[in-house]
Amino acid sequence: MRLALFNKGRLGLVDGDDIVDVTERLTGPGTPGPAGALHHYIETTAREGAARIDLSGLPRIPLAEAALEAPLPRPGKIVGAPVNYLDHKAEMEYTTSIADLGVFLKANSSVIGPGQDILLPYSDKRTDQEGELGVVIGRTAGHVDAADALDHVFGYTCVLDITVRSGEDRSTRKSFDTFTPIGPWIVTADEIADPDSLDLRCDVGGDTRQRTNTADLIFGVRELIAYTSSVMTLHPGDVIATGTPAGVGPLSHGDRIVLDIERVGRLEVGVDGVRAVPYEQRPGRRAR
Ligand code: MN
């Protein structure tokens, strides 16, 4: 199933060209917290057999008329995989890969949803797109073996790991507000037999910049979960951005970014540079 948030936090199941409002059916009454109704569902009831949801009698609207939102507006954590494709390692002239670097964290406040805009922070520093397969954890994972890793996955989504090319730590350069577009929905794991064999394409301004298959990941999804869970416990609703292939490049005001992942979905966002300032004018600059 494809599960989404839409129309101010409603939980929807995409059924053909419609979206069915399953908020009450899946999460019961009450107001979900800031992590949203889908996160609440993943945390509480997703393991109880969601694959057989009875949609009869539930309200439905055409998908085209729904305002889709980030399916997980505030994940518990967002784990990133640096240098996890060999062709990206080559284009950046990195001498190390994920095997040396480990993983990094992005602020969960950086999430936006489909149709929203990435805000460029600096007028004179590159801000790049990184199109990535996103893994959503469904079951608490600590020190899991690669062979068991996929049992801990709730589903998959598209993630853009937006990045400023400057000298700060990754956690700073990748954590500006709006720097983690997610969506347009989460496809449950039962629909993706092998996450390490998905075509991925990312277009910016109508030009295809990135084209790969997740078979080319250095740490595949299973290995990435095993490694990450050896460092930090992964909780339901946590998101892992699995890394980006070659073809990262600078974003400009007015660009449209389209990330398309086979059997997962198509995420489209805009780019807004109106509030970008010169790097030297950023708060906190110190002459030492
Ligand atoms: Mn990345």
Tab-separated table of C-alpha atoms and ligand atoms in Angstrom:
chain	number	residue	atom	x	y	z
A	1	MET	CA	0.000	0.000	0.000
A	2	ARG	CA	0.888	3.610	-0.502
A	3	LEU	CA	0.241	5.630	2.656
A	4	ALA	CA	0.291	9.410	2.661
A	5	LEU	CA	-0.588	12.432	4.723
A	6	PHE	CA	-2.902	14.907	3.029
A	7	ASN	CA	-5.258	17.826	3.669
A	8	LYS	CA	-3.752	18.982	6.978
A	9	GLY	CA	-2.637	15.759	8.544
A	10	ARG	CA	-5.225	13.241	7.334
A	11	LEU	CA	-3.895	9.723	6.824
A	12	GLY	CA	-4.624	8.450	3.346
A	13	LEU	CA	-4.276	5.210	1.443
A	14	VAL	CA	-3.703	5.692	-2.271
A	15	ASP	CA	-6.111	3.426	-4.162
A	16	GLY	CA	-5.727	3.774	-7.915
A	17	ASP	CA	-6.475	7.385	-8.825
A	18	ASP	CA	-8.107	8.056	-5.454
A	19	ILE	CA	-6.935	8.615	-1.939
A	20	VAL	CA	-9.031	7.050	0.806
A	21	ASP	CA	-9.173	8.702	4.216
A	22	VAL	CA	-8.122	5.953	6.629
A	23	THR	CA	-7.340	8.244	9.574
A	24	GLU	CA	-9.921	6.836	11.965
A	25	ARG	CA	-9.630	3.294	10.597
A	26	LEU	CA	-5.896	3.116	11.209
A	27	THR	CA	-5.182	5.417	14.122
A	28	GLY	CA	-8.460	5.754	15.971
A	29	PRO	CA	-9.849	9.016	17.324
A	30	GLY	CA	-7.770	11.768	18.819
A	31	THR	CA	-5.234	14.246	17.544
A	32	PRO	CA	-1.868	12.887	16.448
A	33	GLY	CA	1.228	14.682	17.724
A	34	PRO	CA	3.670	16.657	15.627
A	35	ALA	CA	5.126	13.470	14.175
A	36	GLY	CA	1.810	12.973	12.380
A	37	ALA	CA	-0.799	10.263	11.931
A	38	LEU	CA	1.336	8.004	9.767
A	39	HIS	CA	4.178	8.020	12.289
A	40	HIS	CA	1.649	7.220	15.000
A	41	TYR	CA	0.309	4.343	12.942
A	42	ILE	CA	3.801	2.953	12.320
A	43	GLU	CA	4.623	3.197	16.021
A	44	THR	CA	1.444	1.646	17.336
A	45	THR	CA	-0.491	-0.583	14.992
A	46	ALA	CA	1.350	-1.141	11.730
A	47	ARG	CA	2.397	-4.624	12.762
A	48	GLU	CA	-1.122	-5.842	13.238
A	49	GLY	CA	-1.852	-6.683	9.644
A	50	ALA	CA	-2.392	-3.444	7.820
A	51	ALA	CA	-2.307	-5.167	4.461
A	52	ARG	CA	-5.973	-6.078	4.752
A	53	ILE	CA	-7.637	-2.753	5.425
A	54	ASP	CA	-11.323	-2.652	4.564
A	55	LEU	CA	-11.839	0.519	2.551
A	56	SER	CA	-15.589	0.175	2.156
A	57	GLY	CA	-17.575	3.139	3.411
A	58	LEU	CA	-14.540	5.338	3.902
A	59	PRO	CA	-14.412	8.816	2.331
A	60	ARG	CA	-12.360	9.057	-0.841
A	61	ILE	CA	-11.348	11.902	-3.143
A	62	PRO	CA	-9.389	11.985	-6.396
A	63	LEU	CA	-5.677	11.894	-5.666
A	64	ALA	CA	-5.215	14.869	-8.002
A	65	GLU	CA	-7.378	16.979	-5.671
A	66	ALA	CA	-5.542	16.027	-2.484
A	67	ALA	CA	-2.877	18.296	-1.021
A	68	LEU	CA	-0.173	15.777	-0.186
A	69	GLU	CA	2.153	16.538	2.706
A	70	ALA	CA	5.368	15.004	3.975
A	71	PRO	CA	4.327	11.501	5.071
A	72	LEU	CA	6.581	11.856	8.125
A	73	PRO	CA	6.751	15.575	8.975
A	74	ARG	CA	8.937	14.992	12.015
A	75	PRO	CA	10.732	11.634	12.010
A	76	GLY	CA	12.464	10.642	15.228
A	77	LYS	CA	15.747	10.769	13.372
A	78	ILE	CA	16.986	11.020	9.836
A	79	VAL	CA	20.120	8.985	9.182
A	80	GLY	CA	22.223	9.807	6.141
A	81	ALA	CA	24.693	7.649	4.255
A	82	PRO	CA	27.705	9.599	2.991
A	83	VAL	CA	29.485	8.459	-0.159
A	84	ASN	CA	27.485	5.284	-0.719
A	85	TYR	CA	27.833	5.053	-4.529
A	86	LEU	CA	31.218	4.629	-6.209
A	87	ASP	CA	30.388	7.043	-9.045
A	88	HIS	CA	29.534	9.803	-6.536
A	89	LYS	CA	32.789	9.061	-4.675
A	90	ALA	CA	34.629	9.575	-7.957
A	91	GLU	CA	32.851	12.793	-8.946
A	92	MET	CA	33.545	14.379	-5.545
A	93	GLU	CA	37.129	13.097	-5.578
A	94	TYR	CA	36.576	11.598	-2.151
A	95	THR	CA	39.198	9.135	-0.954
A	96	THR	CA	36.855	7.586	1.607
A	97	SER	CA	33.401	6.038	1.491
A	98	ILE	CA	30.662	5.093	3.926
A	99	ALA	CA	32.831	2.179	5.069
A	100	ASP	CA	35.271	4.753	6.505
A	101	LEU	CA	32.902	7.599	7.329
A	102	GLY	CA	29.987	5.829	9.007
A	103	VAL	CA	26.614	7.563	8.935
A	104	PHE	CA	25.492	11.088	9.819
A	105	LEU	CA	22.306	12.652	11.184
A	106	LYS	CA	20.106	15.319	9.644
A	107	ALA	CA	17.855	17.491	11.797
A	108	ASN	CA	14.262	16.268	11.723
A	109	SER	CA	13.153	19.911	11.396
A	110	SER	CA	14.496	19.931	7.820
A	111	VAL	CA	11.590	17.906	6.387
A	112	ILE	CA	9.221	19.275	3.751
A	113	GLY	CA	6.655	17.536	1.581
A	114	PRO	CA	5.765	17.304	-2.098
A	115	GLY	CA	5.154	20.600	-3.866
A	116	GLN	CA	6.927	22.662	-1.248
A	117	ASP	CA	10.057	24.740	-1.860
A	118	ILE	CA	13.650	24.207	-0.799
A	119	LEU	CA	14.946	27.535	0.523
A	120	LEU	CA	18.496	28.292	-0.586
A	121	PRO	CA	20.425	29.735	2.381
A	122	TYR	CA	23.396	31.299	0.578
A	123	SER	CA	23.677	33.285	-2.625
A	124	ASP	CA	27.325	32.399	-3.167
A	125	LYS	CA	27.648	28.795	-1.984
A	126	ARG	CA	26.511	25.793	-3.961
A	127	THR	CA	23.421	24.027	-2.678
A	128	ASP	CA	23.067	20.649	-4.391
A	129	GLN	CA	20.352	18.094	-4.873
A	130	GLU	CA	20.967	14.490	-3.821
A	131	GLY	CA	18.260	12.063	-4.903
A	132	GLU	CA	18.062	9.019	-2.625
A	133	LEU	CA	15.985	5.984	-1.740
A	134	GLY	CA	14.539	6.442	1.753
A	135	VAL	CA	13.999	3.541	4.141
A	136	VAL	CA	11.357	3.889	6.867
A	137	ILE	CA	11.914	1.737	9.923
A	138	GLY	CA	8.903	-0.200	11.166
A	139	ARG	CA	10.258	-2.223	14.077
A	140	THR	CA	12.856	-1.294	16.690
A	141	ALA	CA	16.269	-2.349	15.401
A	142	GLY	CA	19.361	-2.720	17.553
A	143	HIS	CA	22.330	-4.795	16.412
A	144	VAL	CA	20.365	-6.590	13.720
A	145	ASP	CA	22.045	-8.867	11.219
A	146	ALA	CA	21.932	-7.963	7.559
A	147	ALA	CA	19.997	-11.160	6.921
A	148	ASP	CA	17.209	-9.992	9.246
A	149	ALA	CA	17.395	-6.287	8.438
A	150	LEU	CA	14.448	-6.063	6.058
A	151	ASP	CA	12.146	-7.477	8.759
A	152	HIS	CA	12.589	-4.091	10.451
A	153	VAL	CA	11.496	-2.006	7.468
A	154	PHE	CA	8.021	-0.492	7.285
A	155	GLY	CA	8.417	0.875	3.789
A	156	TYR	CA	10.205	3.085	1.327
A	157	THR	CA	9.944	6.651	0.104
A	158	CYS	CA	11.789	9.234	-1.964
A	159	VAL	CA	14.214	11.496	-0.108
A	160	LEU	CA	16.139	14.519	-1.319
A	161	ASP	CA	19.207	15.067	0.841
A	162	ILE	CA	19.842	18.734	0.085
A	163	THR	CA	23.379	19.834	0.854
A	164	VAL	CA	25.408	23.044	0.975
A	165	ARG	CA	28.945	22.639	-0.332
A	166	SER	CA	30.847	24.492	2.369
A	167	GLY	CA	33.267	23.614	5.121
A	168	GLU	CA	30.955	22.794	8.018
A	169	ASP	CA	30.133	19.340	9.314
A	170	ARG	CA	27.618	17.378	7.266
A	171	SER	CA	25.053	17.697	10.038
A	172	THR	CA	25.090	21.478	9.525
A	173	ARG	CA	25.331	21.554	5.751
A	174	LYS	CA	22.409	19.132	5.365
A	175	SER	CA	20.115	20.330	8.150
A	176	PHE	CA	18.858	23.710	7.010
A	177	ASP	CA	15.084	23.993	7.185
A	178	THR	CA	13.531	22.559	3.989
A	179	PHE	CA	16.623	20.431	3.217
A	180	THR	CA	14.903	17.039	3.473
A	181	PRO	CA	11.968	16.717	1.084
A	182	ILE	CA	10.220	13.373	1.673
A	183	GLY	CA	7.357	11.679	-0.154
A	184	PRO	CA	5.033	11.714	-1.882
A	185	TRP	CA	4.027	8.712	0.233
A	186	ILE	CA	5.455	5.602	1.850
A	187	VAL	CA	5.181	2.341	-0.062
A	188	THR	CA	4.961	-0.547	2.361
A	189	ALA	CA	7.774	-3.073	2.317
A	190	ASP	CA	5.597	-5.923	1.071
A	191	GLU	CA	5.496	-4.207	-2.325
A	192	ILE	CA	9.274	-3.995	-2.687
A	193	ALA	CA	10.724	-7.501	-2.752
A	194	ASP	CA	14.291	-6.251	-3.140
A	195	PRO	CA	15.172	-2.628	-2.300
A	196	ASP	CA	18.609	-3.169	-3.801
A	197	SER	CA	17.335	-3.364	-7.370
A	198	LEU	CA	15.360	-0.146	-7.954
A	199	ASP	CA	15.896	2.350	-10.770
A	200	LEU	CA	16.307	5.909	-9.532
A	201	ARG	CA	16.253	9.090	-11.585
A	202	CYS	CA	16.525	12.714	-10.512
A	203	ASP	CA	15.748	15.609	-12.857
A	204	VAL	CA	16.420	19.275	-12.156
A	205	GLY	CA	14.964	21.955	-14.424
A	206	GLY	CA	13.940	19.312	-16.930
A	207	ASP	CA	17.435	17.830	-17.263
A	208	THR	CA	18.234	14.367	-15.952
A	209	ARG	CA	21.124	14.746	-13.542
A	210	GLN	CA	21.125	11.427	-11.726
A	211	ARG	CA	20.312	7.971	-12.992
A	212	THR	CA	21.238	4.809	-11.171
A	213	ASN	CA	19.989	1.541	-9.776
A	214	THR	CA	20.171	0.872	-6.056
A	215	ALA	CA	22.099	-2.289	-6.963
A	216	ASP	CA	25.096	0.064	-7.145
A	217	LEU	CA	24.924	1.046	-3.463
A	218	ILE	CA	28.201	0.356	-1.631
A	219	PHE	CA	26.256	-0.499	1.532
A	220	GLY	CA	22.985	-1.960	0.332
A	221	VAL	CA	19.822	-1.484	2.382
A	222	ARG	CA	20.360	-4.611	4.500
A	223	GLU	CA	23.977	-3.778	5.260
A	224	LEU	CA	23.137	-0.146	5.952
A	225	ILE	CA	20.503	-1.115	8.519
A	226	ALA	CA	22.849	-3.651	10.110
A	227	TYR	CA	25.672	-1.127	10.367
A	228	THR	CA	23.506	1.767	11.551
A	229	SER	CA	21.756	-0.365	14.145
A	230	SER	CA	25.147	-1.382	15.531
A	231	VAL	CA	25.667	2.298	16.379
A	232	MET	CA	22.217	3.590	17.282
A	233	THR	CA	18.903	1.912	17.974
A	234	LEU	CA	16.526	2.556	15.121
A	235	HIS	CA	12.942	3.265	16.130
A	236	PRO	CA	9.709	2.923	14.188
A	237	GLY	CA	9.310	5.944	11.941
A	238	ASP	CA	13.031	6.702	11.687
A	239	VAL	CA	14.191	7.407	8.145
A	240	ILE	CA	17.431	6.342	6.490
A	241	ALA	CA	18.520	8.210	3.366
A	242	THR	CA	20.592	5.591	1.612
A	243	GLY	CA	22.984	7.839	-0.313
A	244	THR	CA	23.198	9.496	-3.696
A	245	PRO	CA	24.759	8.524	-7.024
A	246	ALA	CA	26.811	10.750	-9.324
A	247	GLY	CA	25.172	13.821	-10.785
A	248	VAL	CA	24.769	16.142	-7.818
A	249	GLY	CA	24.726	19.761	-8.892
A	250	PRO	CA	23.832	23.303	-7.906
A	251	LEU	CA	20.241	24.415	-7.470
A	252	SER	CA	18.940	27.771	-8.662
A	253	HIS	CA	15.905	29.852	-7.807
A	254	GLY	CA	12.933	28.578	-9.776
A	255	ASP	CA	14.247	25.062	-10.374
A	256	ARG	CA	11.882	22.107	-10.163
A	257	ILE	CA	13.342	18.862	-8.843
A	258	VAL	CA	11.726	15.542	-9.718
A	259	LEU	CA	12.937	12.369	-8.024
A	260	ASP	CA	11.475	9.194	-9.471
A	261	ILE	CA	12.146	5.797	-7.903
A	262	GLU	CA	10.812	2.625	-9.473
A	263	ARG	CA	7.786	1.216	-7.619
A	264	VAL	CA	8.229	3.807	-4.857
A	265	GLY	CA	6.993	7.093	-6.312
A	266	ARG	CA	7.706	10.467	-7.801
A	267	LEU	CA	8.565	13.402	-5.550
A	268	GLU	CA	8.523	16.926	-6.965
A	269	VAL	CA	9.584	20.100	-5.143
A	270	GLY	CA	10.610	23.643	-6.047
A	271	VAL	CA	13.598	25.829	-5.237
A	272	ASP	CA	13.369	29.336	-3.788
A	273	GLY	CA	16.448	31.543	-3.489
A	274	VAL	CA	14.793	34.817	-2.600
A	275	ARG	CA	16.054	34.824	0.970
A	276	ALA	CA	19.605	33.655	0.201
A	277	VAL	CA	22.330	35.825	1.711
A	278	PRO	CA	26.089	36.005	1.100
A	279	TYR	CA	27.941	33.368	3.106
A	280	GLU	CA	30.018	36.039	4.846
A	281	GLN	CA	26.846	37.606	6.223
A	282	ARG	CA	25.716	34.477	8.060
A	283	PRO	CA	25.210	34.847	11.815
A	284	GLY	CA	27.972	33.404	13.906
A	285	ARG	CA	30.861	34.285	11.634
A	286	ARG	CA	33.983	34.925	13.670
A	287	ALA	CA	37.388	36.232	12.663
A	288	ARG	CA	39.951	34.120	14.470
B	1	MN	MN	23.174	12.203	0.665
